[in-house]
Coordinates of C-alpha atoms and ligand atoms in Angstrom, one line a residue:
X1 CA 7.7 -17.2 18.2
X2 CA 10.4 -16.3 15.8
X3 CA 11.0 -12.6 15.7
X4 CA 13.7 -11.4 13.4
X5 CA 16.3 -8.8 14.7
X6 CA 14.7 -5.4 14.4
X7 CA 16.1 -2.0 13.8
X8 CA 14.7 1.4 14.5
X9 CA 15.6 2.6 11.0
X10 CA 13.1 1.8 8.2
X11 CA 14.3 -0.6 5.6
X12 CA 13.1 1.3 2.5
X13 CA 14.1 -1.8 0.4
X14 CA 15.7 0.3 -2.2
X15 CA 12.8 2.6 -2.8
X16 CA 13.6 6.3 -3.2
X17 CA 10.9 7.7 -1.0
X18 CA 11.7 11.2 -2.1
X19 CA 10.6 10.2 -5.6
X20 CA 7.1 9.5 -4.4
X21 CA 4.4 12.2 -4.4
X22 CA 3.0 13.5 -1.1
X23 CA 0.9 16.3 -2.3
X24 CA -2.9 16.4 -2.9
X25 CA -3.7 15.2 -6.4
X26 CA -6.4 17.5 -7.8
X27 CA -7.2 18.1 -11.5
X28 CA -4.0 16.2 -12.5
X29 CA -1.8 18.5 -10.4
X30 CA 0.1 17.9 -7.2
X31 CA -0.8 20.6 -4.6
X32 CA 0.1 21.5 -1.1
X33 CA -2.8 21.3 1.4
X34 CA -3.8 24.1 3.6
X35 CA -3.3 22.1 6.8
X36 CA 0.1 21.2 8.3
X37 CA 1.7 18.1 6.8
X38 CA 0.9 14.7 8.3
X39 CA 3.7 12.2 9.3
X40 CA 3.6 8.7 7.8
X41 CA 5.1 6.0 10.1
X42 CA 6.8 2.7 9.2
X43 CA 5.0 0.3 11.6
X44 CA 8.0 -2.1 11.6
X45 CA 10.4 0.5 13.0
X46 CA 8.2 3.3 14.2
X47 CA 10.3 5.7 12.1
X48 CA 8.7 8.6 10.2
X49 CA 9.2 7.9 6.5
X50 CA 7.3 10.8 4.9
X51 CA 5.1 13.8 5.5
X52 CA 2.0 14.2 3.4
X53 CA -0.2 17.1 2.4
X54 CA -3.2 17.8 4.6
X55 CA -6.4 18.9 3.0
X56 CA -9.0 21.1 4.6
X57 CA -12.6 21.8 3.6
X58 CA -11.5 24.3 0.9
X59 CA -9.1 21.8 -0.6
X60 CA -11.8 19.1 -0.6
X61 CA -14.1 21.6 -2.5
X62 CA -11.4 22.1 -5.1
X63 CA -11.2 18.3 -5.5
X64 CA -15.0 18.2 -6.0
X65 CA -14.7 21.1 -8.5
X66 CA -12.1 19.1 -10.5
X67 CA -14.3 16.0 -10.5
X68 CA -17.3 18.1 -11.6
X69 CA -15.3 19.7 -14.4
X70 CA -14.1 16.4 -15.7
X71 CA -17.5 14.6 -15.4
X72 CA -19.2 15.5 -18.7
X73 CA -16.1 14.6 -20.8
X74 CA -15.6 11.3 -19.0
X75 CA -19.2 10.3 -19.1
X76 CA -19.2 11.1 -22.9
X77 CA -16.0 9.1 -23.5
X78 CA -16.8 5.9 -25.5
X79 CA -17.0 2.8 -23.3
X80 CA -14.4 1.2 -25.4
X81 CA -12.0 4.0 -24.8
X82 CA -12.6 4.0 -21.1
X83 CA -12.1 0.2 -21.2
X84 CA -8.7 0.6 -22.9
X85 CA -7.5 3.1 -20.3
X86 CA -8.6 0.8 -17.5
X87 CA -6.8 -2.0 -19.2
X88 CA -3.6 0.2 -19.3
X89 CA -3.9 0.8 -15.6
X90 CA -3.9 -3.0 -15.1
X91 CA -0.8 -3.4 -17.3
X92 CA 1.1 -0.6 -15.6
X93 CA 0.3 -1.9 -12.1
X94 CA 1.4 -5.4 -13.2
X95 CA 4.7 -4.0 -14.7
X96 CA 5.4 -2.1 -11.4
X97 CA 4.1 -4.8 -9.1
X98 CA 7.3 -5.2 -7.1
X99 CA 7.8 -1.5 -6.5
X100 CA 4.1 -1.1 -5.4
X101 CA 4.4 -4.2 -3.1
X102 CA 7.5 -2.7 -1.4
X103 CA 5.7 0.6 -0.9
X104 CA 2.6 -1.1 0.6
X105 CA 4.9 -3.3 2.8
X106 CA 6.8 -0.2 4.0
X107 CA 3.8 2.0 5.0
X108 CA 1.4 -0.8 6.1
X109 CA 3.9 -3.3 7.5
X110 CA 2.4 -6.4 5.8
X111 CA 4.8 -9.1 4.7
X112 CA 6.1 -8.7 1.2
X113 CA 4.4 -11.9 0.1
X114 CA 1.0 -10.5 1.3
X115 CA 1.8 -7.1 -0.4
X116 CA 2.6 -8.9 -3.7
X117 CA -0.7 -10.7 -3.5
X118 CA -2.5 -7.5 -2.8
X119 CA -1.0 -5.7 -5.9
X120 CA -2.1 -8.6 -8.1
X121 CA -5.6 -8.5 -6.6
X122 CA -5.8 -4.7 -6.9
X123 CA -4.6 -4.7 -10.5
X124 CA -7.3 -7.3 -11.4
X125 CA -10.0 -4.8 -10.6
X126 CA -8.8 -2.8 -13.5
X127 CA -8.7 -5.8 -15.8
X128 CA -12.1 -7.0 -14.7
X129 CA -13.7 -3.5 -15.0
X130 CA -12.1 -2.9 -18.4
X131 CA -14.2 -5.9 -19.5
X132 CA -17.3 -4.6 -17.6
X133 CA -17.1 -1.1 -19.1
X134 CA -18.2 -2.3 -22.5
X135 CA -20.9 -4.6 -21.2
X136 CA -23.2 -2.3 -19.2
X137 CA -26.3 -3.3 -21.1
X138 CA -29.9 -1.9 -20.6
X139 CA -33.3 -3.5 -21.1
X140 CA -36.0 -3.2 -23.6
X141 CA -39.4 -4.7 -22.8
X142 CA -43.1 -4.3 -23.7
X143 CA -45.1 -3.1 -20.8
X144 CA -47.4 -5.9 -19.5
X145 CA -50.5 -3.8 -20.2
X146 CA -49.3 -3.5 -23.8
X147 CA -49.7 0.2 -24.1
X148 CA -46.1 1.2 -24.3
X149 CA -42.5 -0.1 -24.2
X150 CA -40.0 0.1 -21.3
X151 CA -36.5 1.3 -22.2
X152 CA -33.9 1.1 -19.5
X153 CA -30.4 2.4 -19.8
X154 CA -27.6 2.7 -17.2
X155 CA -26.1 6.2 -16.6
X156 CA -23.1 7.2 -14.5
X157 CA -24.4 8.1 -11.0
X158 CA -22.4 11.3 -10.8
X159 CA -19.5 12.4 -8.7
X160 CA -18.3 9.8 -6.1
X161 CA -16.6 10.2 -2.8
X162 CA -14.5 7.2 -2.0
X163 CA -13.1 6.5 1.4
X164 CA -10.7 3.6 2.1
X165 CA -9.0 1.9 5.1
X166 CA -5.3 1.2 5.6
X167 CA -5.3 -2.6 5.6
X168 CA -5.3 -2.9 1.8
X169 CA -4.0 0.4 0.6
X170 CA -4.1 -0.5 -3.1
X171 CA -6.9 -3.0 -3.4
X172 CA -9.6 -1.1 -1.4
X173 CA -9.0 1.9 -3.7
X174 CA -8.9 0.1 -7.0
X175 CA -12.0 -2.0 -6.0
X176 CA -13.9 1.4 -6.1
X177 CA -12.0 3.5 -8.7
X178 CA -12.1 0.9 -11.4
X179 CA -15.9 0.3 -11.5
X180 CA -16.6 4.0 -10.9
X181 CA -14.5 4.8 -14.0
X182 CA -16.0 2.0 -16.0
X183 CA -19.4 3.4 -15.3
X184 CA -18.3 6.8 -16.4
X185 CA -18.1 8.5 -13.0
X186 CA -15.4 10.9 -11.7
X187 CA -14.1 10.5 -8.2
X188 CA -12.5 12.0 -5.1
X189 CA -10.6 9.4 -3.1
X190 CA -9.7 9.9 0.5
X191 CA -7.3 7.1 1.5
X192 CA -6.5 6.2 5.1
X193 CA -4.0 8.6 6.8
X194 CA -1.7 5.7 7.8
X195 CA -1.2 4.5 4.2
X196 CA -1.4 7.4 1.7
X197 CA 1.8 6.8 -0.3
X198 CA 0.3 3.9 -2.2
X199 CA -2.8 5.9 -3.1
X200 CA -0.6 8.7 -4.4
X201 CA 1.7 6.4 -6.3
X202 CA -1.3 4.9 -8.0
X203 CA -2.7 8.3 -8.8
X204 CA 0.4 9.1 -10.8
X205 CA 0.1 5.7 -12.5
X206 CA -3.5 6.3 -13.6
X207 CA -2.5 9.6 -15.2
X208 CA 0.3 7.8 -17.1
X209 CA -2.3 5.2 -18.2
X210 CA -4.4 8.0 -19.8
X211 CA -7.0 8.8 -17.1
X212 CA -7.8 12.4 -17.9
X213 CA -7.1 15.1 -15.3
X214 CA -9.8 15.5 -12.8
X215 CA -11.3 12.1 -13.3
X216 CA -9.5 10.7 -10.3
X217 CA -8.6 13.1 -7.5
X218 CA -6.9 12.0 -4.2
X219 CA -6.8 14.0 -1.0
X220 CA -5.4 13.2 2.5
X221 CA -6.5 14.9 5.6
X222 CA -6.1 15.0 9.4
X223 CA -9.8 16.0 9.7
X224 CA -11.7 13.3 7.8
X225 CA -15.0 14.2 9.5
X226 CA -15.4 17.8 8.5
X227 CA -13.8 17.3 5.1
X228 CA -16.1 14.4 4.2
X229 CA -19.2 16.2 5.6
X230 CA -18.4 19.2 3.4
X231 CA -18.1 16.9 0.3
X232 CA -21.3 15.1 1.1
X233 CA -23.2 18.4 1.5
X234 CA -22.2 19.4 -2.0
X235 CA -25.2 18.8 -4.2
X236 CA -22.9 17.7 -7.1
X237 CA -21.8 14.6 -5.1
X238 CA -24.2 11.7 -5.6
X239 CA -22.3 8.7 -4.3
X240 CA -20.4 7.7 -1.2
X241 CA -18.5 4.4 -1.3
X242 CA -16.9 3.6 2.0
X243 CA -14.7 0.8 3.3
X244 CA -13.9 0.8 6.9
X245 CA -15.2 0.1 10.4
X246 CA -18.9 -0.3 11.1
X247 CA -18.7 2.6 13.6
X248 CA -17.5 5.1 11.1
X249 CA -19.8 3.6 8.5
X250 CA -22.8 4.4 10.7
X251 CA -21.7 8.0 11.1
X252 CA -21.3 8.4 7.4
X253 CA -24.7 6.9 6.6
X254 CA -26.2 9.5 8.9
X255 CA -24.2 12.2 7.2
X256 CA -25.1 11.0 3.7
X257 CA -28.8 10.9 4.6
X258 CA -28.9 14.7 4.9
X259 CA -28.4 14.9 1.1
X260 CA -30.0 11.5 0.3
X261 CA -26.8 10.2 -1.3
X262 CA -26.5 6.7 -2.6
X263 CA -24.2 4.7 -0.2
X264 CA -22.1 1.5 -0.7
X265 CA -20.7 0.3 2.6
X266 CA -18.0 -2.3 3.1
X267 CA -17.8 -2.5 6.9
X268 CA -16.4 -4.7 9.7
X269 CA -16.5 -8.5 10.0
X270 CA -16.4 -11.2 12.6
X271 CA -16.0 -14.3 10.5
X272 CA -16.6 -17.7 12.0
X273 CA -14.4 -20.6 10.8
X274 CA -16.1 -23.9 11.3
X275 CA -14.4 -27.3 11.1
X276 CA -16.5 -30.4 11.2
X277 CA -15.2 -33.8 12.3
X278 CA -15.3 -35.1 8.7
X279 CA -13.1 -32.3 7.3
X280 CA -9.7 -33.1 5.8
X281 CA -7.3 -31.9 8.6
X282 CA -4.6 -30.6 6.2
X283 CA -7.1 -28.7 4.1
X284 CA -8.7 -27.2 7.2
X285 CA -5.3 -26.2 8.7
X286 CA -4.1 -24.7 5.4
X287 CA -7.4 -22.8 5.0
X288 CA -7.4 -21.6 8.6
X289 CA -3.8 -20.3 8.2
X290 CA -4.9 -18.2 5.2
X291 CA -8.2 -17.1 6.7
X292 CA -6.5 -16.1 9.9
X293 CA -3.0 -15.0 8.9
X294 CA -3.3 -13.3 5.5
X295 CA -2.2 -9.7 6.3
X296 CA -1.3 -10.8 9.9
X297 CA -5.0 -11.0 10.7
X298 CA -5.7 -7.4 9.7
X299 CA -8.4 -8.2 7.2
X300 CA -12.2 -7.7 7.4
X301 CA -12.6 -11.3 6.2
X302 CA -10.2 -12.7 8.8
X303 CA -11.4 -15.7 10.8
X304 CA -12.2 -14.1 14.1
X305 CA -13.8 -17.2 15.8
X306 CA -12.7 -20.7 15.2
X307 CA -15.3 -23.4 16.0
X308 CA -14.0 -27.0 15.9
X309 CA -16.1 -30.1 16.4
X310 CA -15.1 -32.3 19.3
X311 CA -13.9 -35.3 17.4
X312 CA -11.2 -33.3 15.5
X313 CA -10.6 -30.6 18.1
X314 CA -7.4 -31.8 19.8
X315 CA -5.7 -32.7 16.5
X316 CA -6.7 -29.3 14.9
X317 CA -5.4 -27.3 17.9
X318 CA -2.1 -29.2 17.9
X319 CA -1.6 -28.7 14.2
X320 CA -2.6 -25.1 14.1
X321 CA -0.4 -24.2 17.1
X322 CA 2.6 -25.8 15.4
X323 CA 2.0 -23.8 12.3
X324 CA 1.4 -20.5 14.1
X325 CA 4.4 -20.7 16.4
X326 CA 6.7 -21.4 13.4
X327 CA 5.8 -18.2 11.6
X328 CA 8.6 -15.8 11.1
X329 CA 7.7 -12.4 12.6
X330 CA 9.5 -9.3 11.4
X331 CA 9.5 -6.2 9.3
X332 CA 7.2 -6.5 6.4
X333 CA 9.9 -5.5 4.0
X334 CA 12.1 -8.4 5.1
X335 CA 11.8 -11.2 2.5
X336 CA 11.7 -13.9 5.2
X337 CA 8.8 -12.3 7.1
X338 CA 5.6 -14.2 7.3
X339 CA 3.8 -12.0 9.9
X340 CA 4.5 -8.3 9.9
X341 CA 3.7 -5.7 12.6
X342 CA 0.2 -4.3 13.3
X343 CA -0.6 -0.9 11.9
X344 CA -0.3 1.2 15.1
X345 CA 0.5 1.0 18.8
X346 CA -3.3 1.4 19.4
X347 CA -4.0 -1.7 17.3
X348 CA -1.6 -3.7 19.5
X349 CA -3.1 -2.3 22.7
X350 CA -6.6 -3.5 21.4
X351 CA -5.3 -7.0 20.8
X352 CA -3.6 -7.1 24.2
X353 CA -6.9 -6.0 25.8
X354 CA -8.9 -8.7 24.0
X355 CA -6.4 -11.5 24.8
X356 CA -6.2 -10.5 28.4
X357 CA -10.0 -10.4 28.7
X358 CA -10.3 -13.9 27.1
X359 CA -7.6 -15.4 29.4
X360 CA -9.2 -13.8 32.5
X361 CA -12.5 -15.5 31.5
X362 CA -10.8 -18.9 31.2
X363 CA -9.2 -19.2 27.8
X364 CA -5.8 -21.0 27.6
X365 CA -2.8 -19.7 25.7
X366 CA -1.2 -22.4 23.4
X367 CA 1.3 -20.0 21.9
X368 CA 2.1 -16.3 21.7
X369 CA -0.1 -14.1 23.9
X370 CA 2.5 -11.6 25.0
X371 CA 3.6 -8.4 23.2
X372 CA 7.4 -8.4 22.6
X373 CA 9.6 -5.6 23.8
X374 CA 11.5 -3.3 21.3
X375 CA 10.5 -1.0 18.5
X376 CA 7.7 -1.7 16.0
X377 CA 4.1 -2.5 16.5
X378 CA 4.5 -6.2 16.8
X379 CA 2.2 -8.9 18.3
X380 CA 3.0 -12.6 18.0
X381 CA 0.9 -15.3 16.3
X382 CA -1.3 -16.5 19.1
X383 CA -3.5 -19.5 19.6
X384 CA -6.1 -19.5 22.4
X385 CA -8.3 -22.5 23.3
X386 CA -11.5 -22.9 25.3
X387 CA -12.4 -19.3 24.5
X388 CA -15.8 -18.7 26.3
X389 CA -18.8 -17.3 24.4
X390 CA -18.8 -14.2 26.6
X391 CA -15.2 -13.2 25.8
X392 CA -15.1 -9.8 24.2
X393 CA -13.2 -11.1 21.2
X394 CA -16.2 -13.2 20.3
X395 CA -18.1 -10.1 19.5
X396 CA -15.4 -7.7 18.4
X397 CA -12.9 -7.7 15.5
X398 CA -9.5 -8.8 16.8
X399 CA -7.8 -7.5 13.6
X400 CA -4.5 -9.3 14.5
X401 CA -2.8 -12.6 14.5
X402 CA -4.8 -14.3 17.3
X403 CA -6.8 -17.5 16.7
X404 CA -9.4 -18.1 19.4
X405 CA -10.6 -21.7 19.2
X406 CA -13.6 -23.2 20.9
X407 CA -15.3 -26.6 20.7
X408 CA -18.8 -27.6 19.4
X409 CA -20.8 -30.7 19.1
X410 CA -23.8 -30.3 16.8
X411 CA -24.7 -28.4 13.5
X412 CA -27.5 -26.5 15.2
X413 CA -25.2 -25.4 18.0
X414 CA -22.5 -24.1 15.7
X415 CA -24.9 -22.3 13.4
X416 CA -26.5 -20.5 16.3
X417 CA -23.0 -19.5 17.7
X418 CA -21.8 -18.4 14.2
X419 CA -24.8 -16.2 13.7
X420 CA -24.7 -14.7 17.2
X421 CA -23.1 -11.4 16.0
X422 CA -24.1 -8.1 14.5
X423 CA -21.7 -8.7 11.6
X424 CA -22.2 -10.9 8.5
X425 CA -19.4 -10.5 6.1
X426 CA -17.6 -13.8 5.6
X427 CA -17.6 -17.3 7.0
X428 CA -15.5 -20.4 6.4
X429 CA -16.7 -24.0 6.5
X430 CA -14.6 -27.2 6.4
X431 CA -16.4 -30.5 5.9
X432 CA -16.0 -33.6 3.7
X433 CA -19.7 -33.7 3.1
X434 CA -20.6 -31.3 0.3
X435 CA -24.4 -31.5 1.1
X436 CA -23.6 -30.4 4.7
X437 CA -21.3 -27.7 3.5
X438 CA -24.0 -26.2 1.2
X439 CA -26.7 -26.6 3.9
X440 CA -24.5 -24.8 6.5
X441 CA -23.6 -22.1 3.9
X442 CA -27.3 -21.3 3.5
X443 CA -27.9 -21.1 7.2
X444 CA -25.0 -18.8 8.0
X445 CA -25.9 -15.1 7.9
X446 CA -23.0 -13.8 5.8
X447 CA -22.5 -12.3 2.4
X448 CA -19.7 -14.7 1.5
X449 CA -18.9 -18.3 2.5
X450 CA -15.6 -20.1 1.7
X451 CA -16.2 -23.8 1.6
X452 CA -13.1 -25.9 2.2
X453 CA -10.8 -22.9 1.5
X454 CA -9.4 -19.9 3.3
X455 CA -9.9 -17.2 0.7
X456 CA -13.1 -15.7 -0.7
X457 CA -11.9 -12.5 -2.4
X458 CA -12.1 -12.5 -6.2
X459 CA -12.6 -9.4 -8.5
X460 CA -15.1 -11.5 -10.5
X461 CA -17.3 -12.2 -7.5
X462 CA -19.7 -10.0 -5.5
X463 CA -17.8 -9.0 -2.3
X464 CA -19.9 -7.7 0.6
X465 CA -21.7 -8.3 3.8
X466 CA -25.2 -8.6 5.4
X467 CA -26.4 -7.3 8.7
X468 CA -24.0 -4.6 10.0
X469 CA -21.2 -5.6 7.7
X470 CA -22.5 -3.4 5.0
X471 CA -24.6 -2.4 2.1
X472 CA -24.0 -3.2 -1.6
X473 CA -21.4 -5.3 -3.3
X474 CA -18.0 -4.7 -4.9
X475 CA -16.6 -6.8 -7.8
X476 CA -18.4 -9.2 -10.1
X477 CA -21.1 -7.7 -12.3
X478 CA -22.6 -6.0 -9.3
X479 CA -19.7 -3.7 -8.6
X480 CA -20.1 -1.5 -11.6
X481 CA -23.9 -1.1 -11.1
X482 CA -23.2 0.5 -7.7
X483 CA -21.9 3.5 -9.7
X484 CA -24.9 3.6 -12.2
X485 CA -28.4 4.9 -12.1
X486 CA -31.0 3.1 -14.2
X487 CA -32.8 5.5 -16.4
X488 CA -36.3 4.4 -17.6
X489 CA -38.0 5.8 -20.6
X490 CA -41.6 4.9 -21.3
X491 CA -42.2 5.0 -25.0
X492 CA -45.2 4.4 -27.2
X493 CA -44.1 2.9 -30.5
Ligands
NAP1 P1 -11.9 3.3 9.9 O1 -11.3 3.8 11.2 O2 -13.4 3.2 9.8 O3 -11.3 4.2 8.8 C1 -11.6 4.0 7.4 C2 -11.5 5.3 6.6 O4 -12.5 6.2 7.1 C3 -10.1 6.0 6.7 O5 -9.8 6.6 5.5 C4 -10.4 7.0 7.8 O6 -9.6 8.1 7.7 C5 -11.8 7.4 7.5 N1 -12.6 8.0 8.5 C6 -12.4 7.9 9.9 N2 -13.3 8.6 10.5 C7 -14.0 9.3 9.6 C8 -15.1 10.3 9.6 N3 -15.6 10.7 10.8 N4 -15.5 10.8 8.4 C9 -15.0 10.3 7.3 N5 -14.0 9.4 7.2 C10 -13.5 8.9 8.3 O7 -11.3 1.9 9.6 P2 -9.8 1.4 9.5 O8 -9.3 1.2 10.9 O9 -9.0 2.2 8.6 O10 -10.0 -0.1 8.8 C11 -10.3 -1.2 9.5 C12 -11.8 -1.5 9.4 O11 -12.2 -1.6 8.0 C13 -12.2 -2.8 10.0 O12 -13.4 -2.7 10.7 C14 -12.4 -3.7 8.8 O13 -13.2 -4.8 9.0 C15 -12.9 -2.7 7.8 N6 -12.7 -3.2 6.4 C16 -13.8 -3.7 5.7 C17 -13.6 -4.2 4.4 C18 -14.8 -4.7 3.7 O14 -14.6 -4.9 2.5 N7 -15.9 -5.0 4.3 C19 -12.4 -4.2 3.9 C20 -11.3 -3.7 4.6 C21 -11.5 -3.2 5.9 P3 -8.3 8.3 8.7 O15 -7.4 7.3 8.2 O16 -7.9 9.7 8.5 O17 -8.8 8.0 10.1

């Protein structure tokens, strides 16, 4: 492990934090919340870097009022005009990429190189949806019985409540906001409490890009349950788009059912990464490093269980251990850092619990495996081998830099083990045999499969899971339709 010297003071990397908004963004205005302000902590140093506004139920109602007031005008805005505003959001994000990356890195802790990648990915949702905004086409058909015609158009679904997690503070928000706006909807975004500064910085940017007041509203709160329930009970709200844990997703689905609100759910994952004997070792190691270590393992798509076939097992373990123990661990804002801290002390405690449990059940530690002392929420890159099937980490998201490897022999065996989970978000398969790769891809119960690569996310592709990893898709041509209602008109010509 290679942990850089750490300080208890945050390195703000030249950002003037006082220049960033911390108020609620409602109807284009910055407002104080009714609750007492919430501290934001730099996970690299544990220092408080800002205090943000705290919305209560009445503030949330004001945000819905603003979204409702702006809704008719935005829905009536010509698709081309909406498209041009979205395109401008893309351009401004791209121009300010370095500032946004530093802000993400500071409040989330991720390495700057990961934060830069996130900004580029997040901005692409605006470019992609600028292109989608003018291509939401309907249908015209003759009814099979011949008596009438069927005319189908797509209308904005209505006011949307968007809730996002801390692990991709920019991208999880733009992956919802951009298609919602392309469809003609207005929104209230509630970002994660740990990483609000990016959401607020982006709100200011949208306004500058020409997004009219009230079309995007952003509120932070220390009471997400009551605040969200109040918004979902408002009959004007017609859509909930949530990204976060499966547990909170279940609660919100139950809450949304009371008003029969359309739900898109991007929930937890437990991705298997499978390496067959015939895989190219370098490709598999490179892919595994990306699939496991992007965002220091704090990704829903992170490889959570590595299954390696017996013939390549020893070589794979040796090569992966070498790469993992060479990673530079440090503050995300440090240019040299390759693995930043976890988001909170609680996240580190969870990883420690899962590693201890696996070791108690017989797993072997090849590198890492012990929390360092000092400030910051750090956990070292860790490789475990011989992880038994009953280890808690086989069924639970680790959400950290731990690679648990186990051995397999046959295709049937590994497919059964890969599918033995309530989750079904992403999976990774490495093989030199394309037919086998496609065959395994079809058999694995996941919404997304990466074949001989470590990254699946692409704004032009449908992102989402099956089983308890979620409902609906974001990105591709599917993403914008999550924010539309088909309207059918039967007409006799
Ligand atoms: P989380 O605890 O479920 O929180 C996600 C969001 O929900 C946050 O904004 C949180 O607010 C809010 N929230 C929490 N309890 C709520 C409640 N009772 N009512 C309304 N909102 C509530 O998840 P997380 O720890 O931030 O993120 C990690 C999880 O997200 C992992 O499971 C990961 O797999 C998943 N994820 C999935 C995807 C995907 O695309 N499938 C992408 C990224 C992450 P507070 O911050 O105030 O608690």
